[in-house]
Short mmCIF file of N, CA and C in Angstrom, two decimals:
data_model
loop_
_atom_site.label_atom_id
_atom_site.label_comp_id
_atom_site.label_asym_id
_atom_site.label_seq_id
_atom_site.Cartn_x
_atom_site.Cartn_y
_atom_site.Cartn_z
N MET A 1 61.04 76.21 152.17
CA MET A 1 61.65 77.21 151.34
C MET A 1 62.67 76.52 150.42
N ARG A 2 62.66 76.89 149.16
CA ARG A 2 63.55 76.27 148.18
C ARG A 2 64.90 76.97 148.18
N ALA A 3 65.93 76.20 147.89
CA ALA A 3 67.28 76.75 147.81
C ALA A 3 67.44 77.53 146.51
N LEU A 4 68.30 78.51 146.55
CA LEU A 4 68.57 79.30 145.35
C LEU A 4 69.44 78.50 144.38
N PRO A 5 69.32 78.75 143.10
CA PRO A 5 70.19 78.08 142.13
C PRO A 5 71.65 78.47 142.37
N ALA A 6 72.54 77.59 141.95
CA ALA A 6 73.97 77.80 142.18
C ALA A 6 74.46 79.11 141.56
N ALA A 7 73.98 79.45 140.39
CA ALA A 7 74.44 80.68 139.74
C ALA A 7 74.06 81.91 140.56
N VAL A 8 72.89 81.90 141.16
CA VAL A 8 72.45 83.03 141.99
C VAL A 8 73.28 83.10 143.26
N ARG A 9 73.55 81.94 143.87
CA ARG A 9 74.37 81.92 145.09
C ARG A 9 75.77 82.45 144.81
N TRP A 10 76.38 82.02 143.70
CA TRP A 10 77.72 82.48 143.35
C TRP A 10 77.73 83.98 143.06
N THR A 11 76.70 84.46 142.37
CA THR A 11 76.62 85.89 142.06
C THR A 11 76.52 86.70 143.35
N LEU A 12 75.67 86.26 144.26
CA LEU A 12 75.53 86.97 145.54
C LEU A 12 76.83 86.92 146.34
N ALA A 13 77.48 85.78 146.37
CA ALA A 13 78.73 85.63 147.11
C ALA A 13 79.81 86.55 146.54
N LEU A 14 79.92 86.59 145.22
CA LEU A 14 80.93 87.46 144.60
C LEU A 14 80.61 88.94 144.82
N ALA A 15 79.34 89.30 144.80
CA ALA A 15 78.95 90.69 145.05
C ALA A 15 79.30 91.10 146.48
N VAL A 16 78.98 90.25 147.42
CA VAL A 16 79.29 90.56 148.83
C VAL A 16 80.80 90.63 149.03
N ALA A 17 81.54 89.71 148.41
CA ALA A 17 83.01 89.74 148.52
C ALA A 17 83.57 91.02 147.91
N GLY A 18 83.01 91.44 146.79
CA GLY A 18 83.46 92.67 146.16
C GLY A 18 83.22 93.89 147.03
N VAL A 19 82.06 93.96 147.66
CA VAL A 19 81.75 95.08 148.55
C VAL A 19 82.69 95.08 149.75
N TRP A 20 82.98 93.88 150.27
CA TRP A 20 83.89 93.80 151.41
C TRP A 20 85.30 94.27 151.04
N TRP A 21 85.80 93.80 149.90
CA TRP A 21 87.13 94.23 149.47
C TRP A 21 87.17 95.73 149.20
N TRP A 22 86.10 96.27 148.64
CA TRP A 22 86.04 97.72 148.41
C TRP A 22 86.17 98.46 149.74
N ALA A 23 85.45 98.00 150.76
CA ALA A 23 85.50 98.66 152.06
C ALA A 23 86.89 98.55 152.69
N VAL A 24 87.49 97.37 152.61
CA VAL A 24 88.82 97.18 153.21
C VAL A 24 89.86 98.05 152.50
N LEU A 25 89.83 98.04 151.17
CA LEU A 25 90.81 98.85 150.43
C LEU A 25 90.60 100.34 150.66
N ARG A 26 89.36 100.76 150.75
CA ARG A 26 89.08 102.18 151.01
C ARG A 26 89.60 102.58 152.39
N LEU A 27 89.41 101.70 153.38
CA LEU A 27 89.95 101.99 154.71
C LEU A 27 91.47 102.01 154.72
N ALA A 28 92.08 101.11 153.95
CA ALA A 28 93.54 101.02 153.95
C ALA A 28 94.20 102.14 153.15
N LEU A 29 93.61 102.49 152.01
CA LEU A 29 94.25 103.45 151.12
C LEU A 29 93.90 104.91 151.40
N SER A 30 92.69 105.14 151.86
CA SER A 30 92.32 106.53 152.19
C SER A 30 91.46 106.54 153.45
N PRO A 31 92.07 106.33 154.59
CA PRO A 31 91.29 106.26 155.83
C PRO A 31 90.58 107.57 156.19
N ALA A 32 91.11 108.70 155.74
CA ALA A 32 90.47 109.98 156.06
C ALA A 32 89.13 110.12 155.35
N ARG A 33 89.00 109.52 154.17
CA ARG A 33 87.75 109.63 153.41
C ARG A 33 86.78 108.51 153.72
N ALA A 34 87.24 107.44 154.35
CA ALA A 34 86.37 106.30 154.66
C ALA A 34 85.49 106.66 155.85
N GLY A 35 84.31 106.10 155.86
CA GLY A 35 83.37 106.42 156.92
C GLY A 35 82.98 105.21 157.74
N ALA A 36 81.90 105.38 158.47
CA ALA A 36 81.43 104.33 159.37
C ALA A 36 80.90 103.12 158.58
N VAL A 37 80.34 103.36 157.42
CA VAL A 37 79.79 102.26 156.62
C VAL A 37 80.92 101.32 156.19
N GLU A 38 82.01 101.88 155.70
CA GLU A 38 83.14 101.06 155.28
C GLU A 38 83.70 100.28 156.46
N ALA A 39 83.82 100.94 157.60
CA ALA A 39 84.34 100.27 158.79
C ALA A 39 83.43 99.13 159.23
N ALA A 40 82.11 99.36 159.19
CA ALA A 40 81.17 98.33 159.59
C ALA A 40 81.19 97.13 158.64
N VAL A 41 81.27 97.41 157.34
CA VAL A 41 81.32 96.32 156.35
C VAL A 41 82.60 95.51 156.53
N ALA A 42 83.73 96.19 156.70
CA ALA A 42 85.00 95.50 156.87
C ALA A 42 85.02 94.67 158.15
N ALA A 43 84.56 95.24 159.24
CA ALA A 43 84.56 94.52 160.51
C ALA A 43 83.58 93.35 160.48
N GLY A 44 82.43 93.56 159.88
CA GLY A 44 81.45 92.47 159.79
C GLY A 44 81.95 91.32 158.95
N GLY A 45 82.58 91.61 157.83
CA GLY A 45 83.12 90.55 156.98
C GLY A 45 84.25 89.82 157.66
N TRP A 46 85.08 90.53 158.39
CA TRP A 46 86.17 89.90 159.11
C TRP A 46 85.62 88.97 160.19
N GLY A 47 84.60 89.42 160.89
CA GLY A 47 83.98 88.59 161.93
C GLY A 47 83.35 87.34 161.35
N LEU A 48 82.70 87.46 160.21
CA LEU A 48 82.11 86.29 159.57
C LEU A 48 83.19 85.33 159.08
N GLY A 49 84.33 85.86 158.71
CA GLY A 49 85.43 85.00 158.28
C GLY A 49 85.96 84.13 159.41
N LEU A 50 85.84 84.59 160.64
CA LEU A 50 86.29 83.80 161.79
C LEU A 50 85.26 82.77 162.22
N LEU A 51 84.02 82.99 161.91
CA LEU A 51 82.94 82.14 162.40
C LEU A 51 83.10 80.67 162.07
N PRO A 52 83.36 80.28 160.83
CA PRO A 52 83.44 78.85 160.55
C PRO A 52 84.59 78.13 161.26
N VAL A 53 85.61 78.86 161.66
CA VAL A 53 86.74 78.24 162.34
C VAL A 53 86.34 77.79 163.74
N HIS A 54 85.46 78.53 164.38
CA HIS A 54 85.13 78.27 165.77
C HIS A 54 83.79 77.59 165.97
N CYS A 55 83.02 77.42 164.94
CA CYS A 55 81.69 76.84 165.09
C CYS A 55 81.58 75.57 164.25
N ALA A 56 80.94 74.57 164.80
CA ALA A 56 80.68 73.34 164.06
C ALA A 56 79.34 72.80 164.51
N ALA A 57 78.68 72.10 163.64
CA ALA A 57 77.42 71.46 164.01
C ALA A 57 77.70 70.42 165.09
N PRO A 58 76.80 70.24 166.03
CA PRO A 58 77.04 69.28 167.11
C PRO A 58 77.36 67.88 166.61
N GLY A 59 76.71 67.44 165.56
CA GLY A 59 76.97 66.11 165.02
C GLY A 59 78.36 65.99 164.43
N ALA A 60 78.83 67.04 163.78
CA ALA A 60 80.17 67.01 163.18
C ALA A 60 81.23 66.95 164.26
N ALA A 61 81.04 67.70 165.33
CA ALA A 61 82.02 67.67 166.42
C ALA A 61 82.04 66.31 167.09
N ALA A 62 80.88 65.70 167.29
CA ALA A 62 80.82 64.37 167.90
C ALA A 62 81.50 63.34 167.02
N GLY A 63 81.33 63.45 165.71
CA GLY A 63 81.97 62.52 164.80
C GLY A 63 83.48 62.63 164.84
N ARG A 64 84.00 63.84 164.99
CA ARG A 64 85.45 64.01 165.08
C ARG A 64 85.98 63.44 166.38
N ARG A 65 85.24 63.64 167.47
CA ARG A 65 85.68 63.07 168.75
C ARG A 65 85.69 61.55 168.68
N ARG A 66 84.67 60.96 168.06
CA ARG A 66 84.59 59.51 167.94
C ARG A 66 85.75 58.99 167.11
N ALA A 67 86.05 59.67 166.01
CA ALA A 67 87.15 59.24 165.15
C ALA A 67 88.48 59.36 165.90
N ALA A 68 88.64 60.39 166.71
CA ALA A 68 89.87 60.54 167.47
C ALA A 68 90.02 59.42 168.50
N ARG A 69 88.92 59.02 169.13
CA ARG A 69 88.96 57.93 170.10
C ARG A 69 89.32 56.60 169.45
N MET A 70 88.78 56.38 168.26
CA MET A 70 88.94 55.09 167.60
C MET A 70 90.23 55.00 166.79
N GLY A 71 90.90 56.09 166.58
CA GLY A 71 92.16 56.07 165.84
C GLY A 71 91.99 56.65 164.45
N ALA A 72 93.10 56.94 163.83
CA ALA A 72 93.09 57.56 162.51
C ALA A 72 92.45 56.62 161.49
N GLY A 73 91.61 57.16 160.65
CA GLY A 73 90.98 56.39 159.59
C GLY A 73 89.75 55.64 160.03
N ALA A 74 89.40 55.69 161.31
CA ALA A 74 88.26 54.93 161.80
C ALA A 74 86.96 55.43 161.19
N GLY A 75 86.80 56.74 161.08
CA GLY A 75 85.58 57.29 160.50
C GLY A 75 85.40 56.86 159.06
N ARG A 76 86.49 56.78 158.33
CA ARG A 76 86.43 56.35 156.94
C ARG A 76 85.99 54.89 156.86
N ARG A 77 86.53 54.05 157.76
CA ARG A 77 86.13 52.64 157.76
C ARG A 77 84.67 52.50 158.10
N GLU A 78 84.18 53.31 159.05
CA GLU A 78 82.76 53.26 159.41
C GLU A 78 81.87 53.64 158.24
N ARG A 79 82.23 54.69 157.53
CA ARG A 79 81.38 55.13 156.42
C ARG A 79 81.35 54.07 155.32
N ARG A 80 82.47 53.42 155.08
CA ARG A 80 82.50 52.40 154.03
C ARG A 80 81.66 51.19 154.40
N SER A 81 81.73 50.77 155.66
CA SER A 81 81.02 49.57 156.07
C SER A 81 79.55 49.84 156.39
N GLY A 82 79.22 51.11 156.68
CA GLY A 82 77.85 51.45 157.04
C GLY A 82 77.56 51.22 158.50
N LYS A 83 78.53 50.75 159.27
CA LYS A 83 78.33 50.49 160.69
C LYS A 83 78.77 51.71 161.49
N THR A 84 78.10 51.93 162.60
CA THR A 84 78.49 53.01 163.51
C THR A 84 78.70 52.43 164.89
N ARG A 85 79.64 53.00 165.60
CA ARG A 85 79.91 52.59 166.97
C ARG A 85 79.89 53.82 167.85
N GLY A 86 79.69 53.62 169.12
CA GLY A 86 79.87 54.73 169.99
C GLY A 86 78.71 55.09 170.75
#
């Protein structure tokens, strides 16, 4: 499957962000008129916002652990030299 062009990805991202902000503001400014759809959109967007903080690819986490063991800047030295240890 081919990746979408950058302009399409940005357009979709901005549209989704706009819908999320609309739902959050509607819930905050007029909660009596807001419904389940607004609540679901706001809660779903908030949950997705937390996801990248707590999830990392297994390789990325292993690289951070290796760099922590070897000391600050070790990962940078490895990438420059092309050598890997561990």
